[in-house]
Amino acid sequence: SGADYKGRAIVLLSGLSDESPTQAIEAVLRSYSLRIDGQQEITMAGRYIGAFELSLDPAHASAIENELHATFSPLGLDIALEIL
């Protein structure tokens, strides 16, 4: 998209998971006006670690983090969002 994003953030997720929740995470993120600039993930020994670099409006960061928590904490994933 041609949106002019005012900030950048990184979202980190980790927890017990035999499957990658990437598609579900992307579905939550794409419901906001942001751009996913990069992502990395590791699924190993029954654990998932994922990182997403975003361009976004920093004013939306807490709403994004809250929705990620509401969606993925019940599944045992820890979530952190940090404005860069």
mmCIF file of N, CA, C and O in Angstrom:
data_model
loop_
_atom_site.group_PDB
_atom_site.id
_atom_site.type_symbol
_atom_site.label_atom_id
_atom_site.label_comp_id
_atom_site.label_asym_id
_atom_site.label_seq_id
_atom_site.Cartn_x
_atom_site.Cartn_y
_atom_site.Cartn_z
ATOM 1 N N SER A 1 0.836 -1.186 0.000
ATOM 2 C CA SER A 1 0.000 0.000 0.000
ATOM 3 C C SER A 1 0.869 1.233 0.000
ATOM 4 O O SER A 1 2.025 1.200 0.396
ATOM 5 N N GLY A 2 0.323 2.358 -0.356
ATOM 6 C CA GLY A 2 1.081 3.590 -0.422
ATOM 7 C C GLY A 2 0.975 4.421 0.838
ATOM 8 O O GLY A 2 1.298 5.599 0.817
ATOM 9 N N ALA A 3 0.511 3.833 1.924
ATOM 10 C CA ALA A 3 0.344 4.582 3.177
ATOM 11 C C ALA A 3 1.686 5.088 3.678
ATOM 12 O O ALA A 3 2.719 4.456 3.492
ATOM 13 N N ASP A 4 1.655 6.234 4.326
ATOM 14 C CA ASP A 4 2.852 6.833 4.903
ATOM 15 C C ASP A 4 2.866 6.485 6.396
ATOM 16 O O ASP A 4 2.209 7.135 7.198
ATOM 17 N N TYR A 5 3.590 5.428 6.738
ATOM 18 C CA TYR A 5 3.625 4.978 8.124
ATOM 19 C C TYR A 5 4.602 5.833 8.917
ATOM 20 O O TYR A 5 5.658 6.203 8.433
ATOM 21 N N LYS A 6 4.226 6.134 10.154
ATOM 22 C CA LYS A 6 4.998 7.056 10.986
ATOM 23 C C LYS A 6 6.006 6.361 11.879
ATOM 24 O O LYS A 6 6.817 7.013 12.512
ATOM 25 N N GLY A 7 5.931 5.026 11.973
ATOM 26 C CA GLY A 7 6.825 4.345 12.896
ATOM 27 C C GLY A 7 7.073 2.911 12.507
ATOM 28 O O GLY A 7 6.510 2.394 11.545
ATOM 29 N N ARG A 8 7.953 2.289 13.283
ATOM 30 C CA ARG A 8 8.277 0.881 13.082
ATOM 31 C C ARG A 8 8.170 0.174 14.417
ATOM 32 O O ARG A 8 8.366 0.771 15.466
ATOM 33 N N ALA A 9 7.890 -1.110 14.351
ATOM 34 C CA ALA A 9 7.784 -1.912 15.569
ATOM 35 C C ALA A 9 8.220 -3.328 15.260
ATOM 36 O O ALA A 9 8.261 -3.750 14.101
ATOM 37 N N ILE A 10 8.539 -4.043 16.330
ATOM 38 C CA ILE A 10 8.806 -5.470 16.212
ATOM 39 C C ILE A 10 7.857 -6.191 17.150
ATOM 40 O O ILE A 10 7.607 -5.734 18.267
ATOM 41 N N VAL A 11 7.278 -7.275 16.658
ATOM 42 C CA VAL A 11 6.407 -8.132 17.457
ATOM 43 C C VAL A 11 7.131 -9.460 17.616
ATOM 44 O O VAL A 11 7.581 -10.050 16.627
ATOM 45 N N LEU A 12 7.256 -9.904 18.867
ATOM 46 C CA LEU A 12 7.888 -11.184 19.168
ATOM 47 C C LEU A 12 6.860 -12.098 19.815
ATOM 48 O O LEU A 12 6.123 -11.660 20.705
ATOM 49 N N LEU A 13 6.801 -13.336 19.367
ATOM 50 C CA LEU A 13 5.891 -14.331 19.936
ATOM 51 C C LEU A 13 6.687 -15.597 20.205
ATOM 52 O O LEU A 13 7.542 -15.977 19.402
ATOM 53 N N SER A 14 6.390 -16.243 21.315
ATOM 54 C CA SER A 14 7.056 -17.505 21.610
ATOM 55 C C SER A 14 6.173 -18.346 22.512
ATOM 56 O O SER A 14 5.333 -17.820 23.251
ATOM 57 N N GLY A 15 6.364 -19.647 22.424
ATOM 58 C CA GLY A 15 5.610 -20.541 23.294
ATOM 59 C C GLY A 15 5.606 -21.951 22.776
ATOM 60 O O GLY A 15 6.229 -22.271 21.759
ATOM 61 N N LEU A 16 4.917 -22.803 23.499
ATOM 62 C CA LEU A 16 4.800 -24.198 23.110
ATOM 63 C C LEU A 16 3.846 -24.314 21.935
ATOM 64 O O LEU A 16 2.718 -23.831 21.994
ATOM 65 N N SER A 17 4.321 -24.893 20.862
ATOM 66 C CA SER A 17 3.470 -25.083 19.691
ATOM 67 C C SER A 17 4.165 -26.031 18.732
ATOM 68 O O SER A 17 5.329 -25.839 18.409
ATOM 69 N N ASP A 18 3.439 -27.038 18.293
ATOM 70 C CA ASP A 18 3.989 -27.952 17.299
ATOM 71 C C ASP A 18 3.766 -27.431 15.884
ATOM 72 O O ASP A 18 4.335 -27.945 14.942
ATOM 73 N N GLU A 19 2.918 -26.426 15.755
ATOM 74 C CA GLU A 19 2.609 -25.869 14.441
ATOM 75 C C GLU A 19 2.858 -24.370 14.458
ATOM 76 O O GLU A 19 2.727 -23.713 15.484
ATOM 77 N N SER A 20 3.182 -23.842 13.319
ATOM 78 C CA SER A 20 3.386 -22.411 13.193
ATOM 79 C C SER A 20 2.042 -21.689 13.138
ATOM 80 O O SER A 20 1.204 -22.018 12.311
ATOM 81 N N PRO A 21 1.839 -20.693 13.996
ATOM 82 C CA PRO A 21 0.604 -19.904 13.942
ATOM 83 C C PRO A 21 0.715 -18.700 13.003
ATOM 84 O O PRO A 21 -0.074 -17.767 13.093
ATOM 85 N N THR A 22 1.675 -18.728 12.078
ATOM 86 C CA THR A 22 1.956 -17.561 11.239
ATOM 87 C C THR A 22 0.719 -17.050 10.506
ATOM 88 O O THR A 22 0.477 -15.842 10.488
ATOM 89 N N GLN A 23 -0.055 -17.925 9.900
ATOM 90 C CA GLN A 23 -1.218 -17.447 9.142
ATOM 91 C C GLN A 23 -2.210 -16.738 10.047
ATOM 92 O O GLN A 23 -2.777 -15.710 9.668
ATOM 93 N N ALA A 24 -2.430 -17.260 11.237
ATOM 94 C CA ALA A 24 -3.354 -16.613 12.176
ATOM 95 C C ALA A 24 -2.809 -15.277 12.654
ATOM 96 O O ALA A 24 -3.555 -14.303 12.803
ATOM 97 N N ILE A 25 -1.503 -15.214 12.889
ATOM 98 C CA ILE A 25 -0.878 -13.951 13.310
ATOM 99 C C ILE A 25 -1.018 -12.912 12.200
ATOM 100 O O ILE A 25 -1.402 -11.773 12.443
ATOM 101 N N GLU A 26 -0.698 -13.315 10.974
ATOM 102 C CA GLU A 26 -0.817 -12.389 9.843
ATOM 103 C C GLU A 26 -2.250 -11.916 9.671
ATOM 104 O O GLU A 26 -2.476 -10.748 9.330
ATOM 105 N N ALA A 27 -3.225 -12.777 9.911
ATOM 106 C CA ALA A 27 -4.631 -12.375 9.780
ATOM 107 C C ALA A 27 -4.967 -11.271 10.773
ATOM 108 O O ALA A 27 -5.660 -10.302 10.428
ATOM 109 N N VAL A 28 -4.477 -11.386 12.004
ATOM 110 C CA VAL A 28 -4.705 -10.324 12.999
ATOM 111 C C VAL A 28 -4.005 -9.045 12.557
ATOM 112 O O VAL A 28 -4.602 -7.964 12.549
ATOM 113 N N LEU A 29 -2.739 -9.152 12.165
ATOM 114 C CA LEU A 29 -1.978 -7.956 11.786
ATOM 115 C C LEU A 29 -2.600 -7.255 10.587
ATOM 116 O O LEU A 29 -2.682 -6.028 10.548
ATOM 117 N N ARG A 30 -3.066 -8.024 9.613
ATOM 118 C CA ARG A 30 -3.602 -7.424 8.385
ATOM 119 C C ARG A 30 -4.949 -6.739 8.592
ATOM 120 O O ARG A 30 -5.425 -6.030 7.710
ATOM 121 N N SER A 31 -5.549 -6.927 9.752
ATOM 122 C CA SER A 31 -6.792 -6.205 10.034
ATOM 123 C C SER A 31 -6.512 -4.751 10.425
ATOM 124 O O SER A 31 -7.434 -3.965 10.586
ATOM 125 N N TYR A 32 -5.220 -4.398 10.537
ATOM 126 C CA TYR A 32 -4.811 -3.028 10.862
ATOM 127 C C TYR A 32 -4.124 -2.405 9.657
ATOM 128 O O TYR A 32 -3.647 -3.106 8.765
ATOM 129 N N SER A 33 -4.051 -1.091 9.667
ATOM 130 C CA SER A 33 -3.334 -0.376 8.617
ATOM 131 C C SER A 33 -1.844 -0.409 8.967
ATOM 132 O O SER A 33 -1.373 0.395 9.766
ATOM 133 N N LEU A 34 -1.163 -1.380 8.393
ATOM 134 C CA LEU A 34 0.275 -1.530 8.633
ATOM 135 C C LEU A 34 0.880 -2.319 7.489
ATOM 136 O O LEU A 34 0.179 -2.835 6.631
ATOM 137 N N ARG A 35 2.192 -2.400 7.485
ATOM 138 C CA ARG A 35 2.902 -3.193 6.483
ATOM 139 C C ARG A 35 3.838 -4.138 7.228
ATOM 140 O O ARG A 35 4.549 -3.718 8.139
ATOM 141 N N ILE A 36 3.825 -5.402 6.857
ATOM 142 C CA ILE A 36 4.767 -6.372 7.411
ATOM 143 C C ILE A 36 6.027 -6.296 6.549
ATOM 144 O O ILE A 36 6.011 -6.657 5.375
ATOM 145 N N ASP A 37 7.111 -5.782 7.140
ATOM 146 C CA ASP A 37 8.355 -5.579 6.394
ATOM 147 C C ASP A 37 9.263 -6.796 6.424
ATOM 148 O O ASP A 37 10.129 -6.943 5.559
ATOM 149 N N GLY A 38 9.074 -7.634 7.419
ATOM 150 C CA GLY A 38 9.914 -8.829 7.497
ATOM 151 C C GLY A 38 9.393 -9.756 8.563
ATOM 152 O O GLY A 38 8.688 -9.324 9.481
ATOM 153 N N GLN A 39 9.728 -11.021 8.425
ATOM 154 C CA GLN A 39 9.337 -11.974 9.449
ATOM 155 C C GLN A 39 10.302 -13.142 9.446
ATOM 156 O O GLN A 39 10.868 -13.497 8.414
ATOM 157 N N GLN A 40 10.501 -13.687 10.626
ATOM 158 C CA GLN A 40 11.327 -14.878 10.814
ATOM 159 C C GLN A 40 10.601 -15.767 11.795
ATOM 160 O O GLN A 40 9.931 -15.277 12.712
ATOM 161 N N GLU A 41 10.748 -17.059 11.632
ATOM 162 C CA GLU A 41 10.144 -17.962 12.596
ATOM 163 C C GLU A 41 10.949 -19.238 12.696
ATOM 164 O O GLU A 41 11.620 -19.645 11.747
ATOM 165 N N ILE A 42 10.883 -19.827 13.877
ATOM 166 C CA ILE A 42 11.519 -21.116 14.147
ATOM 167 C C ILE A 42 10.481 -21.970 14.861
ATOM 168 O O ILE A 42 9.855 -21.508 15.818
ATOM 169 N N THR A 43 10.290 -23.185 14.382
ATOM 170 C CA THR A 43 9.489 -24.170 15.098
ATOM 171 C C THR A 43 10.414 -25.353 15.333
ATOM 172 O O THR A 43 10.870 -25.989 14.380
ATOM 173 N N MET A 44 10.751 -25.577 16.610
ATOM 174 C CA MET A 44 11.721 -26.602 16.939
ATOM 175 C C MET A 44 11.419 -27.170 18.324
ATOM 176 O O MET A 44 11.118 -26.398 19.245
ATOM 177 N N ALA A 45 11.503 -28.466 18.445
ATOM 178 C CA ALA A 45 11.340 -29.153 19.732
ATOM 179 C C ALA A 45 10.051 -28.743 20.435
ATOM 180 O O ALA A 45 10.022 -28.539 21.646
ATOM 181 N N GLY A 46 8.976 -28.599 19.642
ATOM 182 C CA GLY A 46 7.687 -28.276 20.223
ATOM 183 C C GLY A 46 7.527 -26.835 20.662
ATOM 184 O O GLY A 46 6.592 -26.501 21.384
ATOM 185 N N ARG A 47 8.437 -25.957 20.218
ATOM 186 C CA ARG A 47 8.347 -24.540 20.564
ATOM 187 C C ARG A 47 8.291 -23.706 19.292
ATOM 188 O O ARG A 47 8.870 -24.067 18.274
ATOM 189 N N TYR A 48 7.595 -22.586 19.385
ATOM 190 C CA TYR A 48 7.501 -21.633 18.272
ATOM 191 C C TYR A 48 8.117 -20.318 18.727
ATOM 192 O O TYR A 48 7.858 -19.845 19.841
ATOM 193 N N ILE A 49 8.944 -19.740 17.881
ATOM 194 C CA ILE A 49 9.473 -18.391 18.092
ATOM 195 C C ILE A 49 9.272 -17.641 16.790
ATOM 196 O O ILE A 49 9.695 -18.110 15.730
ATOM 197 N N GLY A 50 8.598 -16.502 16.862
ATOM 198 C CA GLY A 50 8.346 -15.718 15.663
ATOM 199 C C GLY A 50 8.625 -14.249 15.904
ATOM 200 O O GLY A 50 8.444 -13.747 17.015
ATOM 201 N N ALA A 51 9.078 -13.576 14.855
ATOM 202 C CA ALA A 51 9.336 -12.137 14.909
ATOM 203 C C ALA A 51 8.781 -11.507 13.643
ATOM 204 O O ALA A 51 8.974 -12.040 12.542
ATOM 205 N N PHE A 52 8.091 -10.401 13.822
ATOM 206 C CA PHE A 52 7.513 -9.652 12.710
ATOM 207 C C PHE A 52 7.950 -8.206 12.824
ATOM 208 O O PHE A 52 7.739 -7.577 13.864
ATOM 209 N N GLU A 53 8.557 -7.663 11.767
ATOM 210 C CA GLU A 53 8.917 -6.244 11.733
ATOM 211 C C GLU A 53 7.818 -5.509 10.967
ATOM 212 O O GLU A 53 7.449 -5.915 9.864
ATOM 213 N N LEU A 54 7.300 -4.457 11.577
ATOM 214 C CA LEU A 54 6.158 -3.749 11.025
ATOM 215 C C LEU A 54 6.451 -2.279 10.793
ATOM 216 O O LEU A 54 7.203 -1.662 11.550
ATOM 217 N N SER A 55 5.829 -1.711 9.770
ATOM 218 C CA SER A 55 5.705 -0.261 9.620
ATOM 219 C C SER A 55 4.254 0.043 9.954
ATOM 220 O O SER A 55 3.343 -0.607 9.428
ATOM 221 N N LEU A 56 4.042 1.013 10.850
ATOM 222 C CA LEU A 56 2.695 1.263 11.341
ATOM 223 C C LEU A 56 2.604 2.652 11.939
ATOM 224 O O LEU A 56 3.602 3.343 12.085
ATOM 225 N N ASP A 57 1.392 3.028 12.290
ATOM 226 C CA ASP A 57 1.158 4.236 13.074
ATOM 227 C C ASP A 57 1.334 3.830 14.531
ATOM 228 O O ASP A 57 0.587 2.983 15.029
ATOM 229 N N PRO A 58 2.329 4.390 15.248
ATOM 230 C CA PRO A 58 2.566 3.993 16.634
ATOM 231 C C PRO A 58 1.345 4.142 17.540
ATOM 232 O O PRO A 58 1.235 3.443 18.549
ATOM 233 N N ALA A 59 0.400 5.003 17.161
ATOM 234 C CA ALA A 59 -0.813 5.175 17.962
ATOM 235 C C ALA A 59 -1.650 3.898 17.997
ATOM 236 O O ALA A 59 -2.472 3.719 18.885
ATOM 237 N N HIS A 60 -1.443 3.000 17.032
ATOM 238 C CA HIS A 60 -2.209 1.760 16.973
ATOM 239 C C HIS A 60 -1.506 0.601 17.682
ATOM 240 O O HIS A 60 -2.069 -0.485 17.787
ATOM 241 N N ALA A 61 -0.286 0.819 18.160
ATOM 242 C CA ALA A 61 0.521 -0.276 18.695
ATOM 243 C C ALA A 61 -0.150 -0.984 19.865
ATOM 244 O O ALA A 61 -0.160 -2.218 19.922
ATOM 245 N N SER A 62 -0.729 -0.246 20.800
ATOM 246 C CA SER A 62 -1.316 -0.915 21.969
ATOM 247 C C SER A 62 -2.546 -1.725 21.566
ATOM 248 O O SER A 62 -2.773 -2.816 22.098
ATOM 249 N N ALA A 63 -3.333 -1.238 20.616
ATOM 250 C CA ALA A 63 -4.497 -2.003 20.149
ATOM 251 C C ALA A 63 -4.056 -3.296 19.473
ATOM 252 O O ALA A 63 -4.650 -4.355 19.687
ATOM 253 N N ILE A 64 -3.003 -3.220 18.674
ATOM 254 C CA ILE A 64 -2.479 -4.412 18.000
ATOM 255 C C ILE A 64 -1.966 -5.403 19.040
ATOM 256 O O ILE A 64 -2.292 -6.591 19.002
ATOM 257 N N GLU A 65 -1.184 -4.908 19.996
ATOM 258 C CA GLU A 65 -0.641 -5.789 21.028
ATOM 259 C C GLU A 65 -1.762 -6.419 21.854
ATOM 260 O O GLU A 65 -1.732 -7.623 22.138
ATOM 261 N N ASN A 66 -2.773 -5.637 22.206
ATOM 262 C CA ASN A 66 -3.894 -6.174 22.984
ATOM 263 C C ASN A 66 -4.632 -7.272 22.224
ATOM 264 O O ASN A 66 -5.016 -8.289 22.806
ATOM 265 N N GLU A 67 -4.849 -7.073 20.922
ATOM 266 C CA GLU A 67 -5.548 -8.099 20.146
ATOM 267 C C GLU A 67 -4.705 -9.363 20.007
ATOM 268 O O GLU A 67 -5.220 -10.482 20.088
ATOM 269 N N LEU A 68 -3.394 -9.194 19.812
ATOM 270 C CA LEU A 68 -2.514 -10.359 19.750
ATOM 271 C C LEU A 68 -2.558 -11.130 21.075
ATOM 272 O O LEU A 68 -2.625 -12.361 21.082
ATOM 273 N N HIS A 69 -2.511 -10.401 22.194
ATOM 274 C CA HIS A 69 -2.605 -11.054 23.510
ATOM 275 C C HIS A 69 -3.929 -11.803 23.649
ATOM 276 O O HIS A 69 -3.952 -12.954 24.084
ATOM 277 N N ALA A 70 -5.026 -11.155 23.302
ATOM 278 C CA ALA A 70 -6.346 -11.772 23.448
ATOM 279 C C ALA A 70 -6.472 -13.026 22.594
ATOM 280 O O ALA A 70 -7.107 -14.004 22.999
ATOM 281 N N THR A 71 -5.842 -13.008 21.435
ATOM 282 C CA THR A 71 -5.957 -14.126 20.502
ATOM 283 C C THR A 71 -5.006 -15.270 20.835
ATOM 284 O O THR A 71 -5.386 -16.434 20.766
ATOM 285 N N PHE A 72 -3.764 -14.930 21.211
ATOM 286 C CA PHE A 72 -2.735 -15.969 21.304
ATOM 287 C C PHE A 72 -2.303 -16.339 22.717
ATOM 288 O O PHE A 72 -1.774 -17.429 22.916
ATOM 289 N N SER A 73 -2.539 -15.498 23.717
ATOM 290 C CA SER A 73 -2.203 -15.890 25.096
ATOM 291 C C SER A 73 -2.955 -17.147 25.533
ATOM 292 O O SER A 73 -2.363 -18.020 26.164
ATOM 293 N N PRO A 74 -4.271 -17.281 25.186
ATOM 294 C CA PRO A 74 -4.973 -18.510 25.563
ATOM 295 C C PRO A 74 -4.374 -19.765 24.921
ATOM 296 O O PRO A 74 -4.596 -20.870 25.400
ATOM 297 N N LEU A 75 -3.598 -19.593 23.855
ATOM 298 C CA LEU A 75 -2.956 -20.726 23.183
ATOM 299 C C LEU A 75 -1.563 -20.990 23.751
ATOM 300 O O LEU A 75 -0.832 -21.851 23.249
ATOM 301 N N GLY A 76 -1.177 -20.205 24.768
ATOM 302 C CA GLY A 76 0.111 -20.417 25.417
ATOM 303 C C GLY A 76 1.269 -19.660 24.803
ATOM 304 O O GLY A 76 2.424 -19.952 25.098
ATOM 305 N N LEU A 77 0.987 -18.680 23.945
ATOM 306 C CA LEU A 77 2.068 -17.889 23.350
ATOM 307 C C LEU A 77 2.265 -16.595 24.137
ATOM 308 O O LEU A 77 1.296 -15.933 24.517
ATOM 309 N N ASP A 78 3.524 -16.250 24.361
ATOM 310 C CA ASP A 78 3.882 -14.963 24.948
ATOM 311 C C ASP A 78 4.075 -13.973 23.815
ATOM 312 O O ASP A 78 4.640 -14.321 22.763
ATOM 313 N N ILE A 79 3.638 -12.740 24.028
ATOM 314 C CA ILE A 79 3.680 -11.719 22.979
ATOM 315 C C ILE A 79 4.305 -10.453 23.537
ATOM 316 O O ILE A 79 4.033 -10.056 24.672
ATOM 317 N N ALA A 80 5.156 -9.834 22.724
ATOM 318 C CA ALA A 80 5.699 -8.520 23.076
ATOM 319 C C ALA A 80 5.736 -7.680 21.803
ATOM 320 O O ALA A 80 6.063 -8.187 20.731
ATOM 321 N N LEU A 81 5.365 -6.412 21.926
ATOM 322 C CA LEU A 81 5.450 -5.467 20.816
ATOM 323 C C LEU A 81 6.280 -4.302 21.302
ATOM 324 O O LEU A 81 6.021 -3.751 22.377
ATOM 325 N N GLU A 82 7.299 -3.952 20.545
ATOM 326 C CA GLU A 82 8.160 -2.835 20.905
ATOM 327 C C GLU A 82 8.254 -1.870 19.729
ATOM 328 O O GLU A 82 8.503 -2.275 18.595
ATOM 329 N N ILE A 83 8.016 -0.589 20.026
ATOM 330 C CA ILE A 83 8.214 0.454 19.004
ATOM 331 C C ILE A 83 9.711 0.654 18.831
ATOM 332 O O ILE A 83 10.446 0.764 19.816
ATOM 333 N N LEU A 84 10.155 0.688 17.581
ATOM 334 C CA LEU A 84 11.592 0.842 17.295
ATOM 335 C C LEU A 84 11.953 2.301 17.082
ATOM 336 O O LEU A 84 11.137 3.098 16.708
#
